[in-house]
Amino acid sequence: MSAAGANGGRVERLFWGVGSAVVVIYALLPVAWIVSLSLKRSADLGDNRFLPRVVSLEHYATVFRDPQFSAALWNSIGIAAISTLAAVLLGAFTAYAVVRLEFPGRRLILAGALAIAMFPPISIVGPLFNTWRTLGLYDTWAGLILPYMTFTLPLAIWTLAAFFREVPWDLDKAARVDGATAFQAFVHVIAPLAAPGVFSAAILVFMFAWNDFLFAASLTSTDQARTVPAAIAFFTGSSRFEQPTGSVAAASVLVTVPVIIVVLLFQRRIVAGLTAGAVKG
Amino acid sequence: MSDIELRNLSKRFDGTTAVKHASFSIHDGEFFILVGPSGCGKSTLLNMIVGLEDASEGEIRVDGERVNDLDPKDRNMAMVFQSYAIYPHMTVRENMAFPLKLARLPKQEIDSRVAKAAGILELGDLLDRKPGALSGGQRQRVAMGRAIVREPRVFLLDEPLSNLDAKLRVQMRTEIARLQRRLGTTTVYVTHDQTEAMTLGDRVAVLRRGEVLQIGTPRQLYEQPENLFVAGFIGSPAMNFLPARFNAGRLELPVGSLELARDLRAAVAASEGPLVAGFRPDHLRAVGDRAQADLCFAARADVVEWLGADVFAYFDVTLEGFEAVALPEDLDIEAGRQGRSSLVARIDPAAGLKEGDTLDLGVDAAQVQVFEAGSGRNLSLSGRLDQA
Ligand SMILES: Nc1ncnc2c1ncn2[C@@H]1O[C@H](COP(=O)(O)OP(=O)(O)OP(=O)(O)O)[C@@H](O)[C@H]1O
Ligand SMILES: [Mg+2]
């Protein structure tokens, strides 16, 4: 029986191992392709080889020499960071209220938020373009931060509400009885427990703002507010007959790196089951 | 250490009244139990004492000082929650140190108090573990530890053992009792388990639907329940109930009749509506011949439960000519159906009783309590009180 168990264990491990490998390869193949492209010499771009014949950093050098790119990178970082901060902060307040307080229209807020998330962004880009021009928000950071917040707040509210619901609120009471003020109870007990939710929401919002092309391309026109995804589209080759493939690949790799860093940084904090053991199992 | 006094304390949630006009005192150093069926307002009462719920009406006084408007953090009471509510992101040590840190005690003092509490509760080896890596009983002890390090005026415990398995529950029960004796801190303990209430409490308050029905020592509740609910709720197995009527100085039961004492006769004659007779399983005994008890009858044992030291036998009796007793639903006692009722007796295991055996059973008049079915009032008690 133990032999059968060990055998079953091996088959199971094999199954999961092969399954994970397939998924990882499927997801990472395009990324590997882009990395490879970015490292090829311009002359080798069309050689149909998966691995570069000679590794060269010339495209990265080109990208960094381009003042457009560094401006765009700065815009991207600033705009995504501010949108994330604002959306998570507002979302946390809303989610807290929706979960903890009894007030009329609680459900309406959640349903309304969901409705906004369903709204196709493309349908408002046109009107937004005109409105922003009138209001002077066109080609400014605020002009992008506002729509990013609008479209990510529902996401933030729903994610945070789901996490807040899981927080055992007896802990809040316990802290109050232990001698904490409402604020101390929040800081020492509730906030650490809700942190994984906050980080999850932050990552989702950050990725939306970071990767957005639609608003960035339509609502900006200069280095003032243009973000990286839009800027990449405006890359030019070194001559007008040359496709900027290598530079685009290098820029894409460069903008993916911060996202990977952010996710890896926060991933450790999003440990499911952090609350395990607070209350009976 | 402190005494607590509740004056006309009520709590209304919209629609329901969770606690109705509770007025009683808990003495300094006492182990006081609040017991009652689910939803009777025990937790609400406790939460009002500790300050997590505002009272709708009435006063809470601790050492004579009104605390209604004090924040929980200023009441210096420690509470153990049913869910334990220990902080999952802190180690056992940090959990126990948390209230002391909030009180800004010097680090040395914190360390020594935590070490002392850990010693008492045998948590020494677990101090650096997170709650996720503890068993249920260990978590329970951490929750107790966090309460005792503070040396609070009052301990409040809300069903602290209900998440443990039966064996651990008995063990922790003894530990809590020992701990309370040792510390001498006024303790209010909530439970819905009457066994816990009887074994732990110096005094017990029985609550039902927000009302305090009776307060007394476990013995008083067992021997002199003031009403049908307390009589049925306290004691395991529950008291036997049979419908009864009063006729010419005698109490008639489906199994026979017995002579009532004179003062009880007066109380019963003055009562209204149908009567219920109650007697404990310990008082229903096997008799060798019919002269040995005031009321004797033969019955067949349906079910025999052998528990080692005790044997509980369930006898089936018919209710010829009587309506089945309507007992309060929240007692969860089967009072009888289709003209039959079941009686429990504690039998000596040496008798070797088997299922299906017929036995002569007897009960003495002094052990039979008579209740007014409508109001639930215990008439025997008023009879005895008049006598006193
Ligand atoms: N926040 C609340 N809002 C409305 N009703 C409430 C609230 N809290 C408690 N109640 C009601 O008050 C009554 C008493 O509740 P309480 O929690 O005190 O019962 P309990 O005796 O502790 O029961 P249990 O043994 O199940 O814990 C119940 O009927 C409950 O539904
Ligand atoms: Mg309760």
PDB file of N, CA, C and O in Angstrom, chain A residues 168 170-182 184-185 188-190 192-193 274-281, chain B residues 47 50 52 71-73 77-79 81 83-90 95 98-99 102 104 131-132 139 146 150 163:
ATOM      1  N   PRO A 168     -10.629  38.976  10.519  1.00  0.00           N
ATOM      2  CA  PRO A 168     -11.480  38.656  11.656  1.00  0.00           C
ATOM      3  C   PRO A 168     -11.640  39.904  12.544  1.00  0.00           C
ATOM      4  O   PRO A 168     -10.687  40.316  13.207  1.00  0.00           O
ATOM      5  N   ASP A 170     -13.088  40.384  15.211  1.00  0.00           N
ATOM      6  CA  ASP A 170     -12.914  40.171  16.644  1.00  0.00           C
ATOM      7  C   ASP A 170     -11.550  40.694  17.097  1.00  0.00           C
ATOM      8  O   ASP A 170     -11.388  41.113  18.237  1.00  0.00           O
ATOM      9  N   LEU A 171     -10.583  40.659  16.163  1.00  0.00           N
ATOM     10  CA  LEU A 171      -9.239  41.118  16.511  1.00  0.00           C
ATOM     11  C   LEU A 171      -9.248  42.605  16.842  1.00  0.00           C
ATOM     12  O   LEU A 171      -8.518  43.070  17.702  1.00  0.00           O
ATOM     13  N   ASP A 172     -10.071  43.334  16.126  1.00  0.00           N
ATOM     14  CA  ASP A 172     -10.201  44.765  16.385  1.00  0.00           C
ATOM     15  C   ASP A 172     -10.736  44.979  17.799  1.00  0.00           C
ATOM     16  O   ASP A 172     -10.203  45.760  18.577  1.00  0.00           O
ATOM     17  N   LYS A 173     -11.773  44.203  18.139  1.00  0.00           N
ATOM     18  CA  LYS A 173     -12.340  44.306  19.487  1.00  0.00           C
ATOM     19  C   LYS A 173     -11.322  43.897  20.524  1.00  0.00           C
ATOM     20  O   LYS A 173     -11.178  44.543  21.568  1.00  0.00           O
ATOM     21  N   ALA A 174     -10.602  42.804  20.234  1.00  0.00           N
ATOM     22  CA  ALA A 174      -9.606  42.319  21.190  1.00  0.00           C
ATOM     23  C   ALA A 174      -8.576  43.410  21.460  1.00  0.00           C
ATOM     24  O   ALA A 174      -8.204  43.654  22.610  1.00  0.00           O
ATOM     25  N   ALA A 175      -8.148  44.084  20.394  1.00  0.00           N
ATOM     26  CA  ALA A 175      -7.141  45.135  20.562  1.00  0.00           C
ATOM     27  C   ALA A 175      -7.700  46.277  21.407  1.00  0.00           C
ATOM     28  O   ALA A 175      -7.013  46.824  22.270  1.00  0.00           O
ATOM     29  N   ARG A 176      -8.978  46.606  21.174  1.00  0.00           N
ATOM     30  CA  ARG A 176      -9.587  47.693  21.959  1.00  0.00           C
ATOM     31  C   ARG A 176      -9.613  47.335  23.437  1.00  0.00           C
ATOM     32  O   ARG A 176      -9.326  48.161  24.301  1.00  0.00           O
ATOM     33  N   VAL A 177      -9.949  46.066  23.723  1.00  0.00           N
ATOM     34  CA  VAL A 177      -9.992  45.634  25.119  1.00  0.00           C
ATOM     35  C   VAL A 177      -8.578  45.587  25.693  1.00  0.00           C
ATOM     36  O   VAL A 177      -8.360  45.878  26.866  1.00  0.00           O
ATOM     37  N   ASP A 178      -7.603  45.250  24.850  1.00  0.00           N
ATOM     38  CA  ASP A 178      -6.214  45.193  25.314  1.00  0.00           C
ATOM     39  C   ASP A 178      -5.636  46.569  25.599  1.00  0.00           C
ATOM     40  O   ASP A 178      -4.488  46.677  26.011  1.00  0.00           O
ATOM     41  N   GLY A 179      -6.418  47.614  25.325  1.00  0.00           N
ATOM     42  CA  GLY A 179      -5.950  48.940  25.689  1.00  0.00           C
ATOM     43  C   GLY A 179      -5.574  49.824  24.510  1.00  0.00           C
ATOM     44  O   GLY A 179      -4.955  50.868  24.697  1.00  0.00           O
ATOM     45  N   ALA A 180      -5.949  49.415  23.288  1.00  0.00           N
ATOM     46  CA  ALA A 180      -5.591  50.219  22.125  1.00  0.00           C
ATOM     47  C   ALA A 180      -6.696  51.230  21.814  1.00  0.00           C
ATOM     48  O   ALA A 180      -7.871  50.955  22.040  1.00  0.00           O
ATOM     49  N   THR A 181      -6.314  52.394  21.311  1.00  0.00           N
ATOM     50  CA  THR A 181      -7.302  53.309  20.767  1.00  0.00           C
ATOM     51  C   THR A 181      -7.736  52.744  19.421  1.00  0.00           C
ATOM     52  O   THR A 181      -7.099  51.831  18.892  1.00  0.00           O
ATOM     53  N   ALA A 182      -8.821  53.287  18.866  1.00  0.00           N
ATOM     54  CA  ALA A 182      -9.291  52.795  17.577  1.00  0.00           C
ATOM     55  C   ALA A 182      -8.169  52.898  16.544  1.00  0.00           C
ATOM     56  O   ALA A 182      -7.963  51.998  15.729  1.00  0.00           O
ATOM     57  N   GLN A 184      -4.822  52.968  17.123  1.00  0.00           N
ATOM     58  CA  GLN A 184      -3.763  51.984  17.402  1.00  0.00           C
ATOM     59  C   GLN A 184      -4.191  50.590  16.952  1.00  0.00           C
ATOM     60  O   GLN A 184      -3.377  49.830  16.414  1.00  0.00           O
ATOM     61  N   ALA A 185      -5.465  50.256  17.180  1.00  0.00           N
ATOM     62  CA  ALA A 185      -5.954  48.950  16.767  1.00  0.00           C
ATOM     63  C   ALA A 185      -5.819  48.813  15.257  1.00  0.00           C
ATOM     64  O   ALA A 185      -5.410  47.770  14.748  1.00  0.00           O
ATOM     65  N   HIS A 188      -1.824  48.625  14.412  1.00  0.00           N
ATOM     66  CA  HIS A 188      -1.073  47.455  14.860  1.00  0.00           C
ATOM     67  C   HIS A 188      -1.704  46.138  14.456  1.00  0.00           C
ATOM     68  O   HIS A 188      -1.031  45.122  14.368  1.00  0.00           O
ATOM     69  N   VAL A 189      -3.014  46.132  14.261  1.00  0.00           N
ATOM     70  CA  VAL A 189      -3.669  44.849  14.035  1.00  0.00           C
ATOM     71  C   VAL A 189      -4.335  44.757  12.667  1.00  0.00           C
ATOM     72  O   VAL A 189      -4.054  43.847  11.891  1.00  0.00           O
ATOM     73  N   ILE A 190      -5.203  45.714  12.364  1.00  0.00           N
ATOM     74  CA  ILE A 190      -5.974  45.578  11.127  1.00  0.00           C
ATOM     75  C   ILE A 190      -5.105  45.823   9.892  1.00  0.00           C
ATOM     76  O   ILE A 190      -5.125  45.032   8.945  1.00  0.00           O
ATOM     77  N   PRO A 192      -1.815  45.514   9.288  1.00  0.00           N
ATOM     78  CA  PRO A 192      -0.926  44.417   8.886  1.00  0.00           C
ATOM     79  C   PRO A 192      -1.685  43.245   8.269  1.00  0.00           C
ATOM     80  O   PRO A 192      -1.175  42.575   7.384  1.00  0.00           O
ATOM     81  N   LEU A 193      -2.910  43.022   8.755  1.00  0.00           N
ATOM     82  CA  LEU A 193      -3.672  41.888   8.227  1.00  0.00           C
ATOM     83  C   LEU A 193      -4.269  42.201   6.866  1.00  0.00           C
ATOM     84  O   LEU A 193      -4.467  41.316   6.048  1.00  0.00           O
ATOM     85  N   LEU A 274      -2.149  34.382   5.666  1.00  0.00           N
ATOM     86  CA  LEU A 274      -1.450  35.136   6.696  1.00  0.00           C
ATOM     87  C   LEU A 274      -2.301  35.183   7.952  1.00  0.00           C
ATOM     88  O   LEU A 274      -1.804  35.228   9.066  1.00  0.00           O
ATOM     89  N   THR A 275      -3.609  35.161   7.758  1.00  0.00           N
ATOM     90  CA  THR A 275      -4.497  35.269   8.904  1.00  0.00           C
ATOM     91  C   THR A 275      -4.743  33.915   9.551  1.00  0.00           C
ATOM     92  O   THR A 275      -5.469  33.823  10.516  1.00  0.00           O
ATOM     93  N   ALA A 276      -4.151  32.862   9.022  1.00  0.00           N
ATOM     94  CA  ALA A 276      -4.396  31.531   9.584  1.00  0.00           C
ATOM     95  C   ALA A 276      -4.038  31.529  11.062  1.00  0.00           C
ATOM     96  O   ALA A 276      -2.985  32.003  11.454  1.00  0.00           O
ATOM     97  N   GLY A 277      -4.938  31.003  11.878  1.00  0.00           N
ATOM     98  CA  GLY A 277      -4.615  30.876  13.290  1.00  0.00           C
ATOM     99  C   GLY A 277      -5.145  32.002  14.151  1.00  0.00           C
ATOM    100  O   GLY A 277      -5.032  31.953  15.360  1.00  0.00           O
ATOM    101  N   ALA A 278      -5.723  33.019  13.530  1.00  0.00           N
ATOM    102  CA  ALA A 278      -6.256  34.119  14.317  1.00  0.00           C
ATOM    103  C   ALA A 278      -7.461  33.647  15.089  1.00  0.00           C
ATOM    104  O   ALA A 278      -7.593  33.881  16.285  1.00  0.00           O
ATOM    105  N   VAL A 279      -8.340  32.977  14.376  1.00  0.00           N
ATOM    106  CA  VAL A 279      -9.552  32.487  15.002  1.00  0.00           C
ATOM    107  C   VAL A 279      -9.582  30.994  14.733  1.00  0.00           C
ATOM    108  O   VAL A 279      -8.726  30.477  14.040  1.00  0.00           O
ATOM    109  N   LYS A 280     -10.553  30.330  15.295  1.00  0.00           N
ATOM    110  CA  LYS A 280     -10.573  28.876  15.173  1.00  0.00           C
ATOM    111  C   LYS A 280     -10.493  28.465  13.711  1.00  0.00           C
ATOM    112  O   LYS A 280     -11.003  29.149  12.836  1.00  0.00           O
ATOM    113  N   GLY A 281      -9.872  27.334  13.461  1.00  0.00           N
ATOM    114  CA  GLY A 281      -9.625  26.907  12.075  1.00  0.00           C
ATOM    115  C   GLY A 281     -10.884  26.624  11.314  1.00  0.00           C
ATOM    116  O   GLY A 281     -11.973  26.638  11.819  1.00  0.00           O
TER     117      GLY A 281
ATOM    118  N   ASN B  47     -20.311  42.110  26.485  1.00  0.00           N
ATOM    119  CA  ASN B  47     -19.769  43.209  25.687  1.00  0.00           C
ATOM    120  C   ASN B  47     -20.113  44.564  26.288  1.00  0.00           C
ATOM    121  O   ASN B  47     -19.360  45.521  26.143  1.00  0.00           O
ATOM    122  N   VAL B  50     -17.639  45.127  29.195  1.00  0.00           N
ATOM    123  CA  VAL B  50     -16.273  45.474  28.780  1.00  0.00           C
ATOM    124  C   VAL B  50     -16.245  46.765  27.958  1.00  0.00           C
ATOM    125  O   VAL B  50     -15.192  47.369  27.777  1.00  0.00           O
ATOM    126  N   LEU B  52     -17.615  47.147  24.705  1.00  0.00           N
ATOM    127  CA  LEU B  52     -17.655  47.014  23.250  1.00  0.00           C
ATOM    128  C   LEU B  52     -19.045  47.331  22.700  1.00  0.00           C
ATOM    129  O   LEU B  52     -19.207  47.581  21.522  1.00  0.00           O
ATOM    130  N   ASP B  71     -14.189  54.240  27.626  1.00  0.00           N
ATOM    131  CA  ASP B  71     -13.781  53.452  26.476  1.00  0.00           C
ATOM    132  C   ASP B  71     -13.253  52.101  26.980  1.00  0.00           C
ATOM    133  O   ASP B  71     -12.729  52.024  28.088  1.00  0.00           O
ATOM    134  N   PRO B  72     -13.390  51.030  26.167  1.00  0.00           N
ATOM    135  CA  PRO B  72     -12.896  49.729  26.627  1.00  0.00           C
ATOM    136  C   PRO B  72     -11.454  49.796  27.114  1.00  0.00           C
ATOM    137  O   PRO B  72     -11.088  49.130  28.082  1.00  0.00           O
ATOM    138  N   LYS B  73     -10.631  50.609  26.450  1.00  0.00           N
ATOM    139  CA  LYS B  73      -9.208  50.625  26.819  1.00  0.00           C
ATOM    140  C   LYS B  73      -8.998  51.200  28.209  1.00  0.00           C
ATOM    141  O   LYS B  73      -7.972  50.946  28.827  1.00  0.00           O
ATOM    142  N   MET B  77     -10.140  45.823  31.835  1.00  0.00           N
ATOM    143  CA  MET B  77     -10.688  44.475  31.918  1.00  0.00           C
ATOM    144  C   MET B  77     -10.045  43.672  30.799  1.00  0.00           C
ATOM    145  O   MET B  77      -9.701  44.210  29.765  1.00  0.00           O
ATOM    146  N   ALA B  78      -9.864  42.384  31.031  1.00  0.00           N
ATOM    147  CA  ALA B  78      -9.288  41.542  29.992  1.00  0.00           C
ATOM    148  C   ALA B  78     -10.348  40.567  29.523  1.00  0.00           C
ATOM    149  O   ALA B  78     -11.155  40.086  30.313  1.00  0.00           O
ATOM    150  N   MET B  79     -10.357  40.319  28.221  1.00  0.00           N
ATOM    151  CA  MET B  79     -11.411  39.467  27.683  1.00  0.00           C
ATOM    152  C   MET B  79     -10.806  38.347  26.845  1.00  0.00           C
ATOM    153  O   MET B  79      -9.843  38.550  26.122  1.00  0.00           O
ATOM    154  N   PHE B  81     -12.013  35.830  23.902  1.00  0.00           N
ATOM    155  CA  PHE B  81     -13.122  35.683  22.974  1.00  0.00           C
ATOM    156  C   PHE B  81     -13.331  34.224  22.600  1.00  0.00           C
ATOM    157  O   PHE B  81     -12.408  33.415  22.661  1.00  0.00           O
ATOM    158  N   SER B  83     -13.650  33.141  19.721  1.00  0.00           N
ATOM    159  CA  SER B  83     -12.775  32.851  18.579  1.00  0.00           C
ATOM    160  C   SER B  83     -11.305  32.995  18.955  1.00  0.00           C
ATOM    161  O   SER B  83     -10.462  32.934  18.085  1.00  0.00           O
ATOM    162  N   TYR B  84     -11.013  33.203  20.235  1.00  0.00           N
ATOM    163  CA  TYR B  84      -9.666  33.460  20.763  1.00  0.00           C
ATOM    164  C   TYR B  84      -9.156  34.832  20.367  1.00  0.00           C
ATOM    165  O   TYR B  84      -8.577  35.541  21.178  1.00  0.00           O
ATOM    166  N   ALA B  85      -9.338  35.200  19.071  1.00  0.00           N
ATOM    167  CA  ALA B  85      -8.893  36.514  18.608  1.00  0.00           C
ATOM    168  C   ALA B  85      -7.459  36.810  19.021  1.00  0.00           C
ATOM    169  O   ALA B  85      -7.173  37.880  19.545  1.00  0.00           O
ATOM    170  N   ILE B  86      -6.563  35.878  18.787  1.00  0.00           N
ATOM    171  CA  ILE B  86      -5.147  36.206  18.988  1.00  0.00           C
ATOM    172  C   ILE B  86      -4.606  36.723  17.661  1.00  0.00           C
ATOM    173  O   ILE B  86      -5.096  36.361  16.597  1.00  0.00           O
ATOM    174  N   TYR B  87      -3.597  37.600  17.753  1.00  0.00           N
ATOM    175  CA  TYR B  87      -3.133  38.300  16.555  1.00  0.00           C
ATOM    176  C   TYR B  87      -2.256  37.391  15.705  1.00  0.00           C
ATOM    177  O   TYR B  87      -1.187  36.976  16.140  1.00  0.00           O
ATOM    178  N   PRO B  88      -2.693  37.070  14.497  1.00  0.00           N
ATOM    179  CA  PRO B  88      -2.003  36.055  13.703  1.00  0.00           C
ATOM    180  C   PRO B  88      -0.628  36.484  13.213  1.00  0.00           C
ATOM    181  O   PRO B  88       0.205  35.649  12.928  1.00  0.00           O
ATOM    182  N   HIS B  89      -0.402  37.787  13.126  1.00  0.00           N
ATOM    183  CA  HIS B  89       0.884  38.233  12.584  1.00  0.00           C
ATOM    184  C   HIS B  89       1.924  38.431  13.686  1.00  0.00           C
ATOM    185  O   HIS B  89       3.024  38.881  13.417  1.00  0.00           O
ATOM    186  N   MET B  90       1.547  38.144  14.933  1.00  0.00           N
ATOM    187  CA  MET B  90       2.505  38.289  16.026  1.00  0.00           C
ATOM    188  C   MET B  90       2.816  36.910  16.611  1.00  0.00           C
ATOM    189  O   MET B  90       1.982  36.019  16.581  1.00  0.00           O
ATOM    190  N   ASN B  95       2.051  38.516  21.156  1.00  0.00           N
ATOM    191  CA  ASN B  95       0.643  38.541  21.508  1.00  0.00           C
ATOM    192  C   ASN B  95       0.445  38.893  22.974  1.00  0.00           C
ATOM    193  O   ASN B  95      -0.366  39.739  23.323  1.00  0.00           O
ATOM    194  N   PHE B  98       1.529  42.489  23.855  1.00  0.00           N
ATOM    195  CA  PHE B  98       0.816  43.597  23.205  1.00  0.00           C
ATOM    196  C   PHE B  98       0.095  44.537  24.178  1.00  0.00           C
ATOM    197  O   PHE B  98       0.324  45.747  24.155  1.00  0.00           O
ATOM    198  N   PRO B  99      -0.752  44.002  25.085  1.00  0.00           N
ATOM    199  CA  PRO B  99      -1.431  44.928  26.011  1.00  0.00           C
ATOM    200  C   PRO B  99      -0.455  45.678  26.904  1.00  0.00           C
ATOM    201  O   PRO B  99      -0.715  46.831  27.267  1.00  0.00           O
ATOM    202  N   LEU B 102       1.102  48.523  24.947  1.00  0.00           N
ATOM    203  CA  LEU B 102       0.158  49.637  24.838  1.00  0.00           C
ATOM    204  C   LEU B 102       0.119  50.424  26.137  1.00  0.00           C
ATOM    205  O   LEU B 102      -0.078  51.635  26.140  1.00  0.00           O
ATOM    206  N   ARG B 104       2.560  50.955  27.906  1.00  0.00           N
ATOM    207  CA  ARG B 104       3.890  51.569  28.022  1.00  0.00           C
ATOM    208  C   ARG B 104       4.636  51.123  29.269  1.00  0.00           C
ATOM    209  O   ARG B 104       5.276  51.932  29.957  1.00  0.00           O
ATOM    210  N   PRO B 131       0.660  32.036  15.802  1.00  0.00           N
ATOM    211  CA  PRO B 131      -0.546  31.287  16.133  1.00  0.00           C
ATOM    212  C   PRO B 131      -0.902  30.216  15.109  1.00  0.00           C
ATOM    213  O   PRO B 131      -1.457  29.184  15.465  1.00  0.00           O
ATOM    214  N   GLY B 132      -0.556  30.448  13.829  1.00  0.00           N
ATOM    215  CA  GLY B 132      -0.881  29.463  12.798  1.00  0.00           C
ATOM    216  C   GLY B 132      -0.272  28.105  13.090  1.00  0.00           C
ATOM    217  O   GLY B 132      -0.774  27.085  12.635  1.00  0.00           O
ATOM    218  N   ARG B 139      -3.728  27.708  21.373  1.00  0.00           N
ATOM    219  CA  ARG B 139      -4.237  29.052  21.052  1.00  0.00           C
ATOM    220  C   ARG B 139      -5.087  29.571  22.197  1.00  0.00           C
ATOM    221  O   ARG B 139      -5.022  30.737  22.569  1.00  0.00           O
ATOM    222  N   ARG B 146      -2.698  36.264  27.304  1.00  0.00           N
ATOM    223  CA  ARG B 146      -2.785  37.685  26.993  1.00  0.00           C
ATOM    224  C   ARG B 146      -3.683  38.389  28.001  1.00  0.00           C
ATOM    225  O   ARG B 146      -3.514  39.569  28.288  1.00  0.00           O
ATOM    226  N   ARG B 150      -1.950  41.123  32.086  1.00  0.00           N
ATOM    227  CA  ARG B 150      -2.299  42.513  32.376  1.00  0.00           C
ATOM    228  C   ARG B 150      -2.627  42.750  33.833  1.00  0.00           C
ATOM    229  O   ARG B 150      -2.752  43.882  34.266  1.00  0.00           O
ATOM    230  N   ASN B 163     -14.637  25.850  21.284  1.00  0.00           N
ATOM    231  CA  ASN B 163     -14.025  25.344  20.054  1.00  0.00           C
ATOM    232  C   ASN B 163     -13.086  24.171  20.286  1.00  0.00           C
ATOM    233  O   ASN B 163     -12.395  23.743  19.386  1.00  0.00           O
TER     234      ASN B 163
END
